[in-house]
Short mmCIF file of C-alpha atoms in Angstrom, two decimals:
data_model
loop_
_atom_site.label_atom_id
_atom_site.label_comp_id
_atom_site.label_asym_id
_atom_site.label_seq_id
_atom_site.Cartn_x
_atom_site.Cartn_y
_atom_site.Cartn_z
CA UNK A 1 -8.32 -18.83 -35.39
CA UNK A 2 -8.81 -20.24 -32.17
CA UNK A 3 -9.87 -18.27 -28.89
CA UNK A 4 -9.54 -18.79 -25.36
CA UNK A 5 -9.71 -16.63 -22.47
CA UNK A 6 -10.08 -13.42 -24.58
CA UNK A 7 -6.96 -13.77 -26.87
CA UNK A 8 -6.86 -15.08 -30.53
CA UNK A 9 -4.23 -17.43 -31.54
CA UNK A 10 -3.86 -17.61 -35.25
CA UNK A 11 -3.31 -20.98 -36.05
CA UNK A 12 -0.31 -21.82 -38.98
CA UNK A 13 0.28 -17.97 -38.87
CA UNK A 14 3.76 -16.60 -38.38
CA UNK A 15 4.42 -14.74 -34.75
CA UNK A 16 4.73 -11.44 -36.51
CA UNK A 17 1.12 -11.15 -37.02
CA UNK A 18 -0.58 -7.49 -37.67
CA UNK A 19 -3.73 -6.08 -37.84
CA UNK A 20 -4.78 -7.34 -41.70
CA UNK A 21 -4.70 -11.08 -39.82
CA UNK A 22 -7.80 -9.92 -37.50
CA UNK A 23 -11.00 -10.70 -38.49
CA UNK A 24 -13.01 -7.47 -37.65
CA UNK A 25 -16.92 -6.73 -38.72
CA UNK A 26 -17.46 -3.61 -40.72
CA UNK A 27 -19.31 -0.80 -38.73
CA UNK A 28 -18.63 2.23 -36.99
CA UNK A 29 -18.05 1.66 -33.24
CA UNK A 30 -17.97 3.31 -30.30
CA UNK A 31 -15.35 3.29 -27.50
CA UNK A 32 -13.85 5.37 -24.73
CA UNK A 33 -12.72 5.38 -20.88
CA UNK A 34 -9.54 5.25 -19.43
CA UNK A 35 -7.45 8.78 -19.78
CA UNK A 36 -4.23 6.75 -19.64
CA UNK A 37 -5.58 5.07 -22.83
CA UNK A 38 -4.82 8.32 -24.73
CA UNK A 39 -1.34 7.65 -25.94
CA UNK A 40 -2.17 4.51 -27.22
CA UNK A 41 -5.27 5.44 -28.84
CA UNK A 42 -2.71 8.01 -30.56
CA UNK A 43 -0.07 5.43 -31.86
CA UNK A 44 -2.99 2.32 -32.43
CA UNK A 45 -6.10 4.37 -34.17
CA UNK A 46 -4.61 5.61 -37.18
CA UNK A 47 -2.93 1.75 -38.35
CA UNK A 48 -6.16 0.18 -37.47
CA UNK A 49 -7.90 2.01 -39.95
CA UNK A 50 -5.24 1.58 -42.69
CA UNK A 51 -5.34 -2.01 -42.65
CA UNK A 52 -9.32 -2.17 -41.79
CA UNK A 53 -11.18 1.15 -43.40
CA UNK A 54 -14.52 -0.16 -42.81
CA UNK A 55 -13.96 -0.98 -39.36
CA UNK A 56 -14.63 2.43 -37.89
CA UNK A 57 -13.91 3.90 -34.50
CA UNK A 58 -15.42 6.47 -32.68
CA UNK A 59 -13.90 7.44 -29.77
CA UNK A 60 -16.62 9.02 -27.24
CA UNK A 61 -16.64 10.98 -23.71
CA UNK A 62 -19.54 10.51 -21.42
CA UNK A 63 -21.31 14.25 -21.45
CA UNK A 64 -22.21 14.89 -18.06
CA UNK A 65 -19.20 12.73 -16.51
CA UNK A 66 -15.42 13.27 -16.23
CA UNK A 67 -13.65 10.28 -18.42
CA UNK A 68 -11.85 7.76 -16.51
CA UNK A 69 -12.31 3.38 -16.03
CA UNK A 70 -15.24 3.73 -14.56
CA UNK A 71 -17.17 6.12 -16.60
CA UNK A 72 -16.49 3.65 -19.55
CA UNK A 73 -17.75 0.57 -18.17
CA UNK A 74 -20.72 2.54 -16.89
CA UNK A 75 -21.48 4.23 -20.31
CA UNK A 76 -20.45 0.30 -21.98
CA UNK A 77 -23.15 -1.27 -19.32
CA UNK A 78 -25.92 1.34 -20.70
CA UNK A 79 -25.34 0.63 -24.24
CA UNK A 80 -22.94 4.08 -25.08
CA UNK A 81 -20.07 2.14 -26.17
CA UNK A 82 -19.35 -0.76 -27.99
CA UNK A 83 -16.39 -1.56 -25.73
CA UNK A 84 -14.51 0.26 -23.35
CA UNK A 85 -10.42 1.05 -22.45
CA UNK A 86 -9.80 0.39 -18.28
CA UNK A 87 -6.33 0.81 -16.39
CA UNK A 88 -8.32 -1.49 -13.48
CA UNK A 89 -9.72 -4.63 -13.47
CA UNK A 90 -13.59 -5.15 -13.50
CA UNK A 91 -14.99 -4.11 -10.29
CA UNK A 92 -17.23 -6.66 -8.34
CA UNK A 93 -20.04 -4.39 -8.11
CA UNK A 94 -19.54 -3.52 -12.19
CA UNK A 95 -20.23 -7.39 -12.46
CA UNK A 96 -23.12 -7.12 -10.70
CA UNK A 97 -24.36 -4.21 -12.26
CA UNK A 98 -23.95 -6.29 -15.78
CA UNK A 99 -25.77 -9.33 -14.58
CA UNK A 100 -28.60 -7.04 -13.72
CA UNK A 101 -28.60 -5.72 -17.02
CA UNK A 102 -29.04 -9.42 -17.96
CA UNK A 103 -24.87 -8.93 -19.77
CA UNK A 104 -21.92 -10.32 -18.43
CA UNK A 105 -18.51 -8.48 -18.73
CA UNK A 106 -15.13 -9.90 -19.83
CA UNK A 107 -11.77 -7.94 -19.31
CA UNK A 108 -8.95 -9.31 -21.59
CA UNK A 109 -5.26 -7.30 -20.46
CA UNK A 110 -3.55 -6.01 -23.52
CA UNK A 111 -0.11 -4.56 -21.92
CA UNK A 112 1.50 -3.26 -18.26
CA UNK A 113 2.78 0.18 -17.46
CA UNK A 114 3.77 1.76 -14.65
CA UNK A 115 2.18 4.92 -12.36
CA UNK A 116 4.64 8.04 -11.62
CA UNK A 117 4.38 10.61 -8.67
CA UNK A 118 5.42 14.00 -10.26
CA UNK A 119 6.39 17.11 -8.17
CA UNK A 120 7.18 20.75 -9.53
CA UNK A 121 10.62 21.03 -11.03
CA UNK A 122 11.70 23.24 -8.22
CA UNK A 123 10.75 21.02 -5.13
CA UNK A 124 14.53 19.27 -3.70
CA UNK A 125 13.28 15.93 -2.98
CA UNK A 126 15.32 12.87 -4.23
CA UNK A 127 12.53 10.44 -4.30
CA UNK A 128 9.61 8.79 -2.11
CA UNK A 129 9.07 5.58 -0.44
CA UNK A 130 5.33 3.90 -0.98
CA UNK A 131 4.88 4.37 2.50
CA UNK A 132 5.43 8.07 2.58
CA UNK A 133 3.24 8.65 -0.88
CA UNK A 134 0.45 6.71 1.40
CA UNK A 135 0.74 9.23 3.95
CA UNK A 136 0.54 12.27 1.89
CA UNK A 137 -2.53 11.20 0.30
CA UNK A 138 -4.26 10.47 3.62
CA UNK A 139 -3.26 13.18 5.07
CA UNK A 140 -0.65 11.88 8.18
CA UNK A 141 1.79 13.83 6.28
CA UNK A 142 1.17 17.53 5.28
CA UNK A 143 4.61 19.40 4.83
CA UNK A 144 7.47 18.44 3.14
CA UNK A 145 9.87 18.85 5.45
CA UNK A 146 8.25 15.86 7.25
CA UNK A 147 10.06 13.72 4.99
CA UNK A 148 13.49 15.49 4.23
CA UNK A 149 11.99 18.50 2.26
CA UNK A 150 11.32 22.18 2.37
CA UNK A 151 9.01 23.69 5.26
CA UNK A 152 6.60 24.02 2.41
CA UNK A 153 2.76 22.95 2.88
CA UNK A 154 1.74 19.82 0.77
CA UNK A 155 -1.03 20.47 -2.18
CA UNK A 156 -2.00 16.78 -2.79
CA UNK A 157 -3.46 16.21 -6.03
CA UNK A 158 -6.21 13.59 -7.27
CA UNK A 159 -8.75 12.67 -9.93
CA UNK A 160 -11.81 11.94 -8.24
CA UNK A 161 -12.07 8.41 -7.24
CA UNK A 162 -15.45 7.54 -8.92
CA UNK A 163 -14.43 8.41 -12.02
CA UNK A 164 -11.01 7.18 -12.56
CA UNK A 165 -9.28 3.46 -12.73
CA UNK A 166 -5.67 4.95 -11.87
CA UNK A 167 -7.79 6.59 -8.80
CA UNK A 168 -9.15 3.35 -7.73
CA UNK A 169 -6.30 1.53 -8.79
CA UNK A 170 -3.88 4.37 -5.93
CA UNK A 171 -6.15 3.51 -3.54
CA UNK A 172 -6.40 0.06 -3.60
CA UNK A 173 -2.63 -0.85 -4.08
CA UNK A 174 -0.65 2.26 -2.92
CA UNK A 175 -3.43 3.54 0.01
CA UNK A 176 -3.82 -0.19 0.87
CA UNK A 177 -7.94 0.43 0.54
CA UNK A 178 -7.56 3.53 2.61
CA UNK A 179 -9.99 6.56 1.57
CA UNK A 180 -8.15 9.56 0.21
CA UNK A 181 -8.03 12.20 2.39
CA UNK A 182 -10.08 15.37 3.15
CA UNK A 183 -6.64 17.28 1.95
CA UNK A 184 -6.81 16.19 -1.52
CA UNK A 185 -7.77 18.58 -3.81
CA UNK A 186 -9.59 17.41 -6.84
CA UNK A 187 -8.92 17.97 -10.60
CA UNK A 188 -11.11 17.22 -13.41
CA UNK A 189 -8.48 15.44 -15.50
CA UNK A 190 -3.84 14.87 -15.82
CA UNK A 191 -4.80 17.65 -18.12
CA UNK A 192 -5.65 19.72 -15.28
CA UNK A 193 -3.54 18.04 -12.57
CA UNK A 194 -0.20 18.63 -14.58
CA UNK A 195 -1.06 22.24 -15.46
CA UNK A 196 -2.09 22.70 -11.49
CA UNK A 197 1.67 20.63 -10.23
CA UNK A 198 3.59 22.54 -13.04
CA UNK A 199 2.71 26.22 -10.74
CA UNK A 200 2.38 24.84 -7.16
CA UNK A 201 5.71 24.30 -5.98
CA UNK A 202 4.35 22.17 -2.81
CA UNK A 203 2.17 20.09 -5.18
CA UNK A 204 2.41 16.35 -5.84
CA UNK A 205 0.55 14.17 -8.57
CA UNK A 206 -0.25 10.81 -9.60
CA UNK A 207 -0.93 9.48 -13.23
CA UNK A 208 0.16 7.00 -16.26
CA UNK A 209 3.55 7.19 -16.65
CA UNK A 210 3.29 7.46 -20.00
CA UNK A 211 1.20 10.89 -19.59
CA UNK A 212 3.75 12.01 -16.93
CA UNK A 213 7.70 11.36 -17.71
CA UNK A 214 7.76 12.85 -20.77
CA UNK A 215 6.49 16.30 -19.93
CA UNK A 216 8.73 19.38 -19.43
CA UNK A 217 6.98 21.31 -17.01
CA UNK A 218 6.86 18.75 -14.38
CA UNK A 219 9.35 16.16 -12.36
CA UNK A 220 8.49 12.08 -12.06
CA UNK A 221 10.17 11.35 -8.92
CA UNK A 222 12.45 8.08 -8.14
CA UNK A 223 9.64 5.46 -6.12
CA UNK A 224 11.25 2.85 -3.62
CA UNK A 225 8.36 0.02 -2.36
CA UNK A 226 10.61 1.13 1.36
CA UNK A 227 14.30 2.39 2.32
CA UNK A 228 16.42 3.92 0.35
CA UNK A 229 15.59 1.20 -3.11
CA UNK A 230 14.96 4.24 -5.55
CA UNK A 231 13.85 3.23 -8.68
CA UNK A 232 12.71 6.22 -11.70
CA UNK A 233 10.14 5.78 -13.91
CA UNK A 234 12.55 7.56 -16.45
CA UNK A 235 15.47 6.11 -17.83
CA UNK A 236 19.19 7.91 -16.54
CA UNK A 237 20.16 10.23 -17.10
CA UNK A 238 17.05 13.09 -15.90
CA UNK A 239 16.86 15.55 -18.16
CA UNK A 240 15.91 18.81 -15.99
CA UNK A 241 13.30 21.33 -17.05
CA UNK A 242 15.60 23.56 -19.15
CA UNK A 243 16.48 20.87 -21.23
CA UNK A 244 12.97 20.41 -22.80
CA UNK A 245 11.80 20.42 -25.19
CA UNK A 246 14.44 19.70 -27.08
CA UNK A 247 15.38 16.66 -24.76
CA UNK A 248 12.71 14.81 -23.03
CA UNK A 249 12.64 11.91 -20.04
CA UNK A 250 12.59 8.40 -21.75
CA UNK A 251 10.22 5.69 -19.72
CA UNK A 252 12.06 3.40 -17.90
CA UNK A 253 10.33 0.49 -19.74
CA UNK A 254 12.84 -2.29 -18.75
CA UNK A 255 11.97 -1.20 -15.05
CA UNK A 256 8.10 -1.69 -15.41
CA UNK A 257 8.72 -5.14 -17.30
CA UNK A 258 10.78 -6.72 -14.57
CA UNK A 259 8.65 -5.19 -11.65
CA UNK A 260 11.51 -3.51 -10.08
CA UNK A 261 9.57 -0.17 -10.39
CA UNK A 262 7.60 -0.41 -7.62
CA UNK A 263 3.50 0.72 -8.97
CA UNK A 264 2.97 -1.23 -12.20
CA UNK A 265 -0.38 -2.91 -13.58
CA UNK A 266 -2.16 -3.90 -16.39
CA UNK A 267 -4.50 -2.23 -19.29
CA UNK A 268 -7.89 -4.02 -20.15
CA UNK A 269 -10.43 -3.92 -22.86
CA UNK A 270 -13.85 -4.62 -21.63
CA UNK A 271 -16.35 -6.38 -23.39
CA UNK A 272 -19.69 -7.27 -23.29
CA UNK A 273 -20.54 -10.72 -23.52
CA UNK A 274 -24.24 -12.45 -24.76
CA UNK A 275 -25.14 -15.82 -25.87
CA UNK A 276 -25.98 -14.73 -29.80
CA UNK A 277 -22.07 -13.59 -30.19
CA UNK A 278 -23.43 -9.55 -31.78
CA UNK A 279 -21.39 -7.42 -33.60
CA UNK A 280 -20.56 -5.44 -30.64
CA UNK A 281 -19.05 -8.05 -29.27
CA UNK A 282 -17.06 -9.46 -32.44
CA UNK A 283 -15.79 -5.49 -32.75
CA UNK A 284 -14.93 -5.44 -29.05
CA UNK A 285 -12.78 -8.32 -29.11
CA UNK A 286 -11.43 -8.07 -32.83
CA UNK A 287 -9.99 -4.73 -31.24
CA UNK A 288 -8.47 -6.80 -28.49
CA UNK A 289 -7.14 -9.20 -30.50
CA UNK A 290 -5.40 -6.51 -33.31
CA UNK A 291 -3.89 -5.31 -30.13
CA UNK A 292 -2.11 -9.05 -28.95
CA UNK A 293 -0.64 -9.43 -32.43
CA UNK A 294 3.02 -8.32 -32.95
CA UNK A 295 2.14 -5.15 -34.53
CA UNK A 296 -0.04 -3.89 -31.94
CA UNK A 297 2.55 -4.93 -29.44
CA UNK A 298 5.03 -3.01 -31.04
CA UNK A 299 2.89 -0.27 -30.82
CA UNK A 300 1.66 -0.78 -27.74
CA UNK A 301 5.56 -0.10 -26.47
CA UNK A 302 5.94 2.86 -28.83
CA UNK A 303 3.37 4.59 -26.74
CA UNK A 304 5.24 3.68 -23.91
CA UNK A 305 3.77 0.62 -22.33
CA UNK A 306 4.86 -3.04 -22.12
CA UNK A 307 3.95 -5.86 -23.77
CA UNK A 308 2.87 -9.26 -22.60
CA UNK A 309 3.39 -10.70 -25.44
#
């Protein structure tokens, strides 16, 4: 096996590599962060631990903090976790943090996948422009019928940004570094956010697409980077409300892979990194590694992301 900048090639093994052809130390370990990481963790966990029973995980929430990125690489940096799940790169200030610490962090990206803007159901509203979504969330625009909607008042909704990568991730790429504004209001996790959109028929939400298109209570909305360029984060045709559950929305994978969808980025595992190569470190990147081969690829997508390789 050979490794370079975080990734394992296996060397005179076929392509279709799985998770048996990953070296991984016996242990239990201990992981969390990201809450976009959840649909993965459901489709990934369970075949790790078939073909590797002694490598055990454990994922973990921080107990006095809401999960998100950068709860992870906070509870990673003060020895809580053996590795940690982030929808965001590594911050600066996260590096510095680690070279305090007398660590040094490395980030190796695993897959893409794309961020929706839901509404409720009911709101008539063919789509958004990034522009627009920007001014909702800092507060220029505060009634729908600013932008061809209802004369309904906006309820913008947000994770905080502290604790969450798709938060700091929103306001670095769609917000263009702009602080959200003082007419967010704040939920504790999608959990909440969804079940807050799903009865506030002025209400508007950001999160993993994955978490969002496939949910019946709710409506992913068509995103154009400006004009009239719409482009869903669900495959055509939409399958309304009443249709689900029997019928649910379908992610518009091919549209995340090109980069025609307009809010896409990339999923990291995070690492610590010392000069004696510890077991923490050998689990944190066999997990990495399981998750490059073929299989974990192929799972990866399942759960509705896309893989890069």
């Amino acid at each position: 096996m050979i490794v370079g900048s975080g990734v394992a090639y296996f060397v005179g093994k076929k392509v279709n590599s799985d998770f048996s052809s990953v070296t991984a130390p016996e242990g239990t370990w201990f992981y969390g962060g990201s809450t976009s990481w959840a649909p993965i963790r459901q489709y990934v966990d369970p075949e790790i631990k078939k073909a590797h029973p002694q490598f055990e995980l454990r994922y973990t929430d921080a107990i006095n903090s809401t999960p998100g990125s950068g709860t992870g690489i906070r509870m990673l940096l003060e020895g809580q976790l053996t590795f940690a799940q982030s929808s965001r790169p590594i911050a600066d200030r996260e590096y510095q943090q680690a070279q305090q610490r007398g660590l040094s962090l490395k980030q190796i990206p695993v897959a893409l996948e794309g961020l929706a803007i839901a509404v409720h159901p009911d709101l008539q509203i063919s789509g958004l422009t990034l522009g627009q979504i920007k001014d909702i969330y800092t507060g220029k625009i505060t009634n729908w019928n600013q932008i061809g909607g209802p004369n309904l008042k906006i309820t913008a909704y947000s994770r905080r940004f502290e604790d969450g990568g798709t938060v700091e991730f929103f306001a670095n790429n769609v917000l263009s570094g702009e602080k959200l504004g003082s007419n967010v209001v704040y939920v504790y996790d999608t959990t909440d956010g969804l079940k807050k959109l799903a009865s506030d028929r002025g209400g508007i939400y950001y999160a993993s697409a994955p978490e969002v298109v496939p949910q019946c209570k709710i409506k992913p909305l068509p995103i154009a980077k400006q004009g009239n360029s719409f482009v869903a984060p669900y495959t055509e045709p939409f399958i309304k409300a009443e249709q689900c559950p029997n019928q649910r929305n379908k992610l518009n994978i091919d549209a995340f892979k090109t980069g025609q969808y307009p809010i896409t980025r990339q999923m990291f595992v995070i690492i610590k990194q010392n000069n004696n190569n510890s077991l923490e470190q050998q689990a944190g990147e066999a997990y990495a590694n399981m998750l490059l081969t073929t299989q974990g690829q192929k799972l990866m997508n399942e759960a509705g992301f896309v893989r890069i390789r």
